[in-house]
PDB file of C-alpha atoms in Angstrom:
ATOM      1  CA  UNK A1429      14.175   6.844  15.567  1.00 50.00           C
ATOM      2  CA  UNK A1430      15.136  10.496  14.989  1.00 62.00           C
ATOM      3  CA  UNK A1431      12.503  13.368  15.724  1.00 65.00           C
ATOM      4  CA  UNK A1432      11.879  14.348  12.811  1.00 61.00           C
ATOM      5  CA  UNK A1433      10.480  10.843  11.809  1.00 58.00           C
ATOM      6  CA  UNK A1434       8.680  10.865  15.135  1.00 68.00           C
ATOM      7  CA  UNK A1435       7.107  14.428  14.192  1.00 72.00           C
ATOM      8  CA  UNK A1436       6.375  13.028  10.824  1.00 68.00           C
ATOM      9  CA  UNK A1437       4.273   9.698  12.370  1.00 66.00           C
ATOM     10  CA  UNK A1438       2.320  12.401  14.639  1.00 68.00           C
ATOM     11  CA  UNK A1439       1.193  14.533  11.637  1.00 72.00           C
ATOM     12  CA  UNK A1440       0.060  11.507   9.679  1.00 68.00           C
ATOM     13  CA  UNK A1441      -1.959   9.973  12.882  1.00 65.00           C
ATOM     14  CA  UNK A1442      -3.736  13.496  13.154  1.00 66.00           C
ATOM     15  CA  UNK A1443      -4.359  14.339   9.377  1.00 69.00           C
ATOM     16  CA  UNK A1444      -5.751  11.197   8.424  1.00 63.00           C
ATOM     17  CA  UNK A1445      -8.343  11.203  11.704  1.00 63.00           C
ATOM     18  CA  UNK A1446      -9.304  14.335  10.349  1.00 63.00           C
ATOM     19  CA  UNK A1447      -9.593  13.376   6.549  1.00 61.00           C
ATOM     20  CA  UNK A1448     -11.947  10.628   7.232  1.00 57.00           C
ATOM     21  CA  UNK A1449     -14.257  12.915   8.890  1.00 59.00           C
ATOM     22  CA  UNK A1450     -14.368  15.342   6.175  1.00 61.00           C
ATOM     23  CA  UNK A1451     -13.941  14.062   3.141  1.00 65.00           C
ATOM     24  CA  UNK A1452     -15.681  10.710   1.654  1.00 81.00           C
ATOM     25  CA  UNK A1453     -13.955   6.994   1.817  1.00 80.00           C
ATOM     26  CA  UNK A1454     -12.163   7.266  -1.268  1.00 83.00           C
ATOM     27  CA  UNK A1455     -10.789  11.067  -1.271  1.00 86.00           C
ATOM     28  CA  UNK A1456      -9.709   9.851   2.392  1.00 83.00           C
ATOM     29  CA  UNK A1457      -7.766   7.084   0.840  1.00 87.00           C
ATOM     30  CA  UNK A1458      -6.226   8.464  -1.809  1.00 88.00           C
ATOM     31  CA  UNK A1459      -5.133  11.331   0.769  1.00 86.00           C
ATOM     32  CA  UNK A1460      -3.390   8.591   2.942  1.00 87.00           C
ATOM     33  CA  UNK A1461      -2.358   7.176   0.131  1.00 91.00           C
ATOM     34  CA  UNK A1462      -0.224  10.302  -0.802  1.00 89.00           C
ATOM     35  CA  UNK A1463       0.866  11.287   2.803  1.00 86.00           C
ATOM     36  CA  UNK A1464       2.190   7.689   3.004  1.00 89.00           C
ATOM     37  CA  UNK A1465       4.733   8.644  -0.077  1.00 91.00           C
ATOM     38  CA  UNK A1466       7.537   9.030   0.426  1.00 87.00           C
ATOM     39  CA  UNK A1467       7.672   8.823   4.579  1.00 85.00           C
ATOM     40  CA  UNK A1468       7.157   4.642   4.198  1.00 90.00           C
ATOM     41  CA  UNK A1469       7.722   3.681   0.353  1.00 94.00           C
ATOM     42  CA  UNK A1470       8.054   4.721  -3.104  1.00 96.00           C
ATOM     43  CA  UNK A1471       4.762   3.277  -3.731  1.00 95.00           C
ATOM     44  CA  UNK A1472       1.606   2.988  -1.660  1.00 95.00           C
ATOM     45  CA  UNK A1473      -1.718   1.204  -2.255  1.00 93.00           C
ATOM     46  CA  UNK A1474      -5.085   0.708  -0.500  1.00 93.00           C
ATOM     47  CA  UNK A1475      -7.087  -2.043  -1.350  1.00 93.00           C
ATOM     48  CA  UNK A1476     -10.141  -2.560   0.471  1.00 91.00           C
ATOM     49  CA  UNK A1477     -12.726  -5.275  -0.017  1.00 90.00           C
ATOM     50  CA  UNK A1478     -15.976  -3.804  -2.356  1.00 86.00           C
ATOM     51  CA  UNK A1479     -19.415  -4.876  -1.044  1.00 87.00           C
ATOM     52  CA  UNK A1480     -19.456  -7.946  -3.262  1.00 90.00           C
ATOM     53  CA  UNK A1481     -16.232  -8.784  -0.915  1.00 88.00           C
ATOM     54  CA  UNK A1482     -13.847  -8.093  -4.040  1.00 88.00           C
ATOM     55  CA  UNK A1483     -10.872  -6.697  -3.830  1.00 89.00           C
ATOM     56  CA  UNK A1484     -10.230  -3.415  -5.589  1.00 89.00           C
ATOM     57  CA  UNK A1485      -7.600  -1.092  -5.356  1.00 89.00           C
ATOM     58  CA  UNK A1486      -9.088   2.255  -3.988  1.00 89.00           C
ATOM     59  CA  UNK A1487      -6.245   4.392  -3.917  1.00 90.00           C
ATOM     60  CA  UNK A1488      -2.462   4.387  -5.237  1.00 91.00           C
ATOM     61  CA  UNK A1489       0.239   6.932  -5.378  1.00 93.00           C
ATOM     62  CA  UNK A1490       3.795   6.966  -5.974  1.00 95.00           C
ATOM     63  CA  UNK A1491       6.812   9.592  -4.921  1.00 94.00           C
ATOM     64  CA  UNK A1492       8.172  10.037  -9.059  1.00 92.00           C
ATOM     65  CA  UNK A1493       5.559  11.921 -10.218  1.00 90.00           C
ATOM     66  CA  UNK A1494       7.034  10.870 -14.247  1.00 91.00           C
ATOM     67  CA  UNK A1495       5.515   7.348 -12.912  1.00 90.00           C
ATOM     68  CA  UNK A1496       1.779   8.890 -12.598  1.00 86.00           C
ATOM     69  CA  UNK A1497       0.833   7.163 -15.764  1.00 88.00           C
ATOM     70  CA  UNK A1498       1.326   4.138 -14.183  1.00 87.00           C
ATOM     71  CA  UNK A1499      -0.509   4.774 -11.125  1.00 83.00           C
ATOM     72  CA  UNK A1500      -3.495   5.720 -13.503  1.00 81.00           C
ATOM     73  CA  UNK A1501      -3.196   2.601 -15.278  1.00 80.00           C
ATOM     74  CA  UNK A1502      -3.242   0.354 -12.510  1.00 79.00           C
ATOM     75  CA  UNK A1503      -6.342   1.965 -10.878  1.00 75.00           C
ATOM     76  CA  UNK A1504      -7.957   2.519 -14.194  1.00 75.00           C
ATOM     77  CA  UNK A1505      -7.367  -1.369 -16.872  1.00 67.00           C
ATOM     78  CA  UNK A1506      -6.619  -3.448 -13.817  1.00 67.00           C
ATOM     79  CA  UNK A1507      -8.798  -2.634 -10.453  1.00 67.00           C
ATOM     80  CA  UNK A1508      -9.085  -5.608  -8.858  1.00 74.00           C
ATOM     81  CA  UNK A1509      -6.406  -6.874  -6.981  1.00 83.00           C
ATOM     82  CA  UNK A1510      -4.375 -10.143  -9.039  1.00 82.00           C
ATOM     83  CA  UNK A1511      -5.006 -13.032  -7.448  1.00 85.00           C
ATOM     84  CA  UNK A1512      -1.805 -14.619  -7.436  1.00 84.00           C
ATOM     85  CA  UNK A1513       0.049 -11.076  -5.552  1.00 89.00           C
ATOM     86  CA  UNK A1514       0.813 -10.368  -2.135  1.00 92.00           C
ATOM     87  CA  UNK A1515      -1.861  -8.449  -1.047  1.00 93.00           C
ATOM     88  CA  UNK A1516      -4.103 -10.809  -2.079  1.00 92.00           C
ATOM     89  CA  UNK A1517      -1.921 -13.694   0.028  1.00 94.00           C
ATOM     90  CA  UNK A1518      -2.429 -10.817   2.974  1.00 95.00           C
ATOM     91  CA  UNK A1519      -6.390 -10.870   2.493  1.00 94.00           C
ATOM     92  CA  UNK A1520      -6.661 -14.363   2.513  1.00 93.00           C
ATOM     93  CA  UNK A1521      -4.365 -15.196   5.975  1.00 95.00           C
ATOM     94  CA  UNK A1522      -4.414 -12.122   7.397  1.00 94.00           C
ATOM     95  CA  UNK A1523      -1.266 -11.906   8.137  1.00 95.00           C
ATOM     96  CA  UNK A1524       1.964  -9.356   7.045  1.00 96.00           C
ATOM     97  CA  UNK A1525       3.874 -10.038   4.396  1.00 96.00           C
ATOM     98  CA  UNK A1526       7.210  -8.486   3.999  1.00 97.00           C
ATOM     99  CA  UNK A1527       9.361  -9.531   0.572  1.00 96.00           C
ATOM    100  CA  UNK A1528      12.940  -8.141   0.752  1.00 95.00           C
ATOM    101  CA  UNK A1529      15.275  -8.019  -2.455  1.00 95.00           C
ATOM    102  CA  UNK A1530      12.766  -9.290  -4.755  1.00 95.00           C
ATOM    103  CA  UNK A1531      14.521  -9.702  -8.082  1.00 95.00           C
ATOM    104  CA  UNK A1532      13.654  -8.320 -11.665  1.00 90.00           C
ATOM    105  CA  UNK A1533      11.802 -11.842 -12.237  1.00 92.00           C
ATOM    106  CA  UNK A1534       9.185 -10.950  -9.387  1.00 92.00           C
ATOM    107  CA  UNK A1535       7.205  -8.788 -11.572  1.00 90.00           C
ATOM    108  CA  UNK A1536       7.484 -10.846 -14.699  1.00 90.00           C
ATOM    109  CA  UNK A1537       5.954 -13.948 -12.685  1.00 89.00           C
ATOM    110  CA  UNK A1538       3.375 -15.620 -15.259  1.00 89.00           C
ATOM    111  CA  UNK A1539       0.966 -16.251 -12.612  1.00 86.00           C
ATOM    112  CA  UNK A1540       0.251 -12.321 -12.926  1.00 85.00           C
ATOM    113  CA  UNK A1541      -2.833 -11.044 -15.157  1.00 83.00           C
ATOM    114  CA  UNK A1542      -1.112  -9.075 -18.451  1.00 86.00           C
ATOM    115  CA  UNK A1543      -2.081  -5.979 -17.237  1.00 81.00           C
ATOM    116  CA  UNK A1544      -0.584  -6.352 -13.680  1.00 83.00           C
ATOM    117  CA  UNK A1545       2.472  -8.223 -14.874  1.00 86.00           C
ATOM    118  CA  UNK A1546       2.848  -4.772 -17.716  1.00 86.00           C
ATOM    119  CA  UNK A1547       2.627  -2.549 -14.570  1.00 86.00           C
ATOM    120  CA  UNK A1548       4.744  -4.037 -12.492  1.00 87.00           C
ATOM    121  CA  UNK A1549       7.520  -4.657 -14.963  1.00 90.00           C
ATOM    122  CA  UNK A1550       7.882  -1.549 -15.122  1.00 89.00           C
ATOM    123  CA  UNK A1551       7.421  -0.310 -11.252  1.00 89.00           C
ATOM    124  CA  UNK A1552      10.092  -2.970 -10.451  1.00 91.00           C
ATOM    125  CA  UNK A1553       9.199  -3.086  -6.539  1.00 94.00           C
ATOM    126  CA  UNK A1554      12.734  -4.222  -4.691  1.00 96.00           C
ATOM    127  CA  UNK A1555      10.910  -4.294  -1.029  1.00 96.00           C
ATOM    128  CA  UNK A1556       7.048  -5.113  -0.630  1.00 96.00           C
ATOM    129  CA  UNK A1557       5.297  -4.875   2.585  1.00 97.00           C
ATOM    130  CA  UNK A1558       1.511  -5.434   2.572  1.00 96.00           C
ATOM    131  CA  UNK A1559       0.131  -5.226   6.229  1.00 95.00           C
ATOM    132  CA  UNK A1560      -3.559  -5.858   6.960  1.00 94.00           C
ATOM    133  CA  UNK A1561      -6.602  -3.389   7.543  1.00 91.00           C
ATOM    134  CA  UNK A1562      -8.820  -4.574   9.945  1.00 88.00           C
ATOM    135  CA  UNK A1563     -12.760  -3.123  10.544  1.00 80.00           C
ATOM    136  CA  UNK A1564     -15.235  -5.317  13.109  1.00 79.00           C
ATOM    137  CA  UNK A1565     -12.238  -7.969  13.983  1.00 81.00           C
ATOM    138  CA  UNK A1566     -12.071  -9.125   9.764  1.00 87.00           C
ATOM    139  CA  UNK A1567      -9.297  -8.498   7.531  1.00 90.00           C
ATOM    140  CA  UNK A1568     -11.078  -5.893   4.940  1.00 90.00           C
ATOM    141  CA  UNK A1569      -8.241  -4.530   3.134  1.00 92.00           C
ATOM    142  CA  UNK A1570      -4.597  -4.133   2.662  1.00 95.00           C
ATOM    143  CA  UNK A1571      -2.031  -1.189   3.045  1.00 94.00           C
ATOM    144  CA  UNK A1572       0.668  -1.999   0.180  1.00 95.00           C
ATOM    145  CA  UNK A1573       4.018   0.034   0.459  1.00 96.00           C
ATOM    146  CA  UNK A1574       7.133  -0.946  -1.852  1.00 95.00           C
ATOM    147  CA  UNK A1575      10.421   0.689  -2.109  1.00 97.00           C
ATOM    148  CA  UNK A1576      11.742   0.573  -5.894  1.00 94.00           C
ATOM    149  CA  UNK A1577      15.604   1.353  -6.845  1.00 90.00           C
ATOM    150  CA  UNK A1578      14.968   5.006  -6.948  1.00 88.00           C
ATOM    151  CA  UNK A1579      15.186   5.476  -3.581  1.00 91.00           C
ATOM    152  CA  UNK A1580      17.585   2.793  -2.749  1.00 91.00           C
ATOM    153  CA  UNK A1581      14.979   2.662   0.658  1.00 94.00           C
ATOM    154  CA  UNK A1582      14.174  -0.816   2.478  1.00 95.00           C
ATOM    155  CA  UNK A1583      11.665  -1.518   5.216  1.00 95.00           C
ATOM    156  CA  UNK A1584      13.269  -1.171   8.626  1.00 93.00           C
ATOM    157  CA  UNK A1585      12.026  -2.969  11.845  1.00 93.00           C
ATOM    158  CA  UNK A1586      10.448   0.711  13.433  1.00 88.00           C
ATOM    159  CA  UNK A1587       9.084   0.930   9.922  1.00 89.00           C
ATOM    160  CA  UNK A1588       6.944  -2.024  10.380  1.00 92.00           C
ATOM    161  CA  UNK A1589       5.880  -1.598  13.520  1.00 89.00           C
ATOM    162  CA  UNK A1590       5.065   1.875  12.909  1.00 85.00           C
ATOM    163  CA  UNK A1591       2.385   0.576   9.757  1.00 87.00           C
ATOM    164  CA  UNK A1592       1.239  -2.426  11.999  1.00 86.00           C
ATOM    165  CA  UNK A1593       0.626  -0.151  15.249  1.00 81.00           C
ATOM    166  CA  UNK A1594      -0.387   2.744  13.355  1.00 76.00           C
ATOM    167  CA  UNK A1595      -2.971   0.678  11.037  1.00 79.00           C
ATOM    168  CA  UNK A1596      -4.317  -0.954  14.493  1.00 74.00           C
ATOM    169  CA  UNK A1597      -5.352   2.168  16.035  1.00 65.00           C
ATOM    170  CA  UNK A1598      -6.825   3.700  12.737  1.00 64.00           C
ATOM    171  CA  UNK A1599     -10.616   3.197  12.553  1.00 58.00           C
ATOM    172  CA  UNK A1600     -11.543   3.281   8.567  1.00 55.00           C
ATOM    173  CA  UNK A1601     -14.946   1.696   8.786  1.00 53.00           C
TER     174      UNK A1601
END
């Protein structure tokens, strides 16, 4: 890893200690959120568990600002997180999931909910890693960062480890 990605990873460890403490939960994730973008994808969600255990999509921002609309959309008609997508697989084992080269077909799978399916037909995710959030040893919510052919990005191996080490030492709740 170069320094400048090392210098980046410090500034994001200290700024979001620092948000948590002075803003509220969700202006904290939606601040993550955007520091994520565009250091580890061209998209970035947070989807945390609700107190009804629900899954719901608490923050989401993207590097093209022209795809804003979209990012409103998603948090806005379709807050809970589809069933049938990979963060969803992630809340219910717990474990990472990474999905390289994922074709056009992906996002147009009919096991989607219209309004997710809409979205991501249009977002066209290429690389999709969703790694786990942890709070009191349970799996409480996902960190969701794609790569889309805009940046022509995929997930490296330091990449991975930096959202798995980085997400293990972050205390949310």
């Amino acid at each position: 890893m170069d320094e400048r990605w090392n210098a980046a990873q410090t500034r994001l460890l200290a700024d979001v200690g620092v948000l948590f403490v002075s803003l509220n939960q969700l202006e904290a994730f939606q601040q993550v959120a955007r520091r994520l973008v565009p250091l580890l994808g061209d998209w970035c969600a947070i989807i945390i568990r609700d107190e009804h255990q629900q899954a719901r999509r608490v923050a989401v921002a993207c590097a093209d600002p022209r795809q804003q609309p979209l990012v409103d959309q998603l948090v806005q008609t379709d807050p809970l997180v589809d069933p049938a997508s990979a963060p969803a697989q992630v809340l219910r084992s717990g474990q990472l999931v990474l999905l390289d080269d994922l074709p056009d077909e992906y996002s147009a799978r009919p096991a989607f909910s219209p309004a997710y399916r809409a979205v991501m037909m249009q977002v066209r995710p290429r690389h999709l890693l969703c790694v786990p959030m942890r709070a009191r040893d349970q799996v409480n919510g996902v960190l969701v960062l794609n790569f889309t052919d805009a940046s022509g990005r995929r997930f490296t191996q330091d990449d991975i480890e930096f959202a798995r080490n980085w997400l293990s030492a972050w205390r949310w709740r």
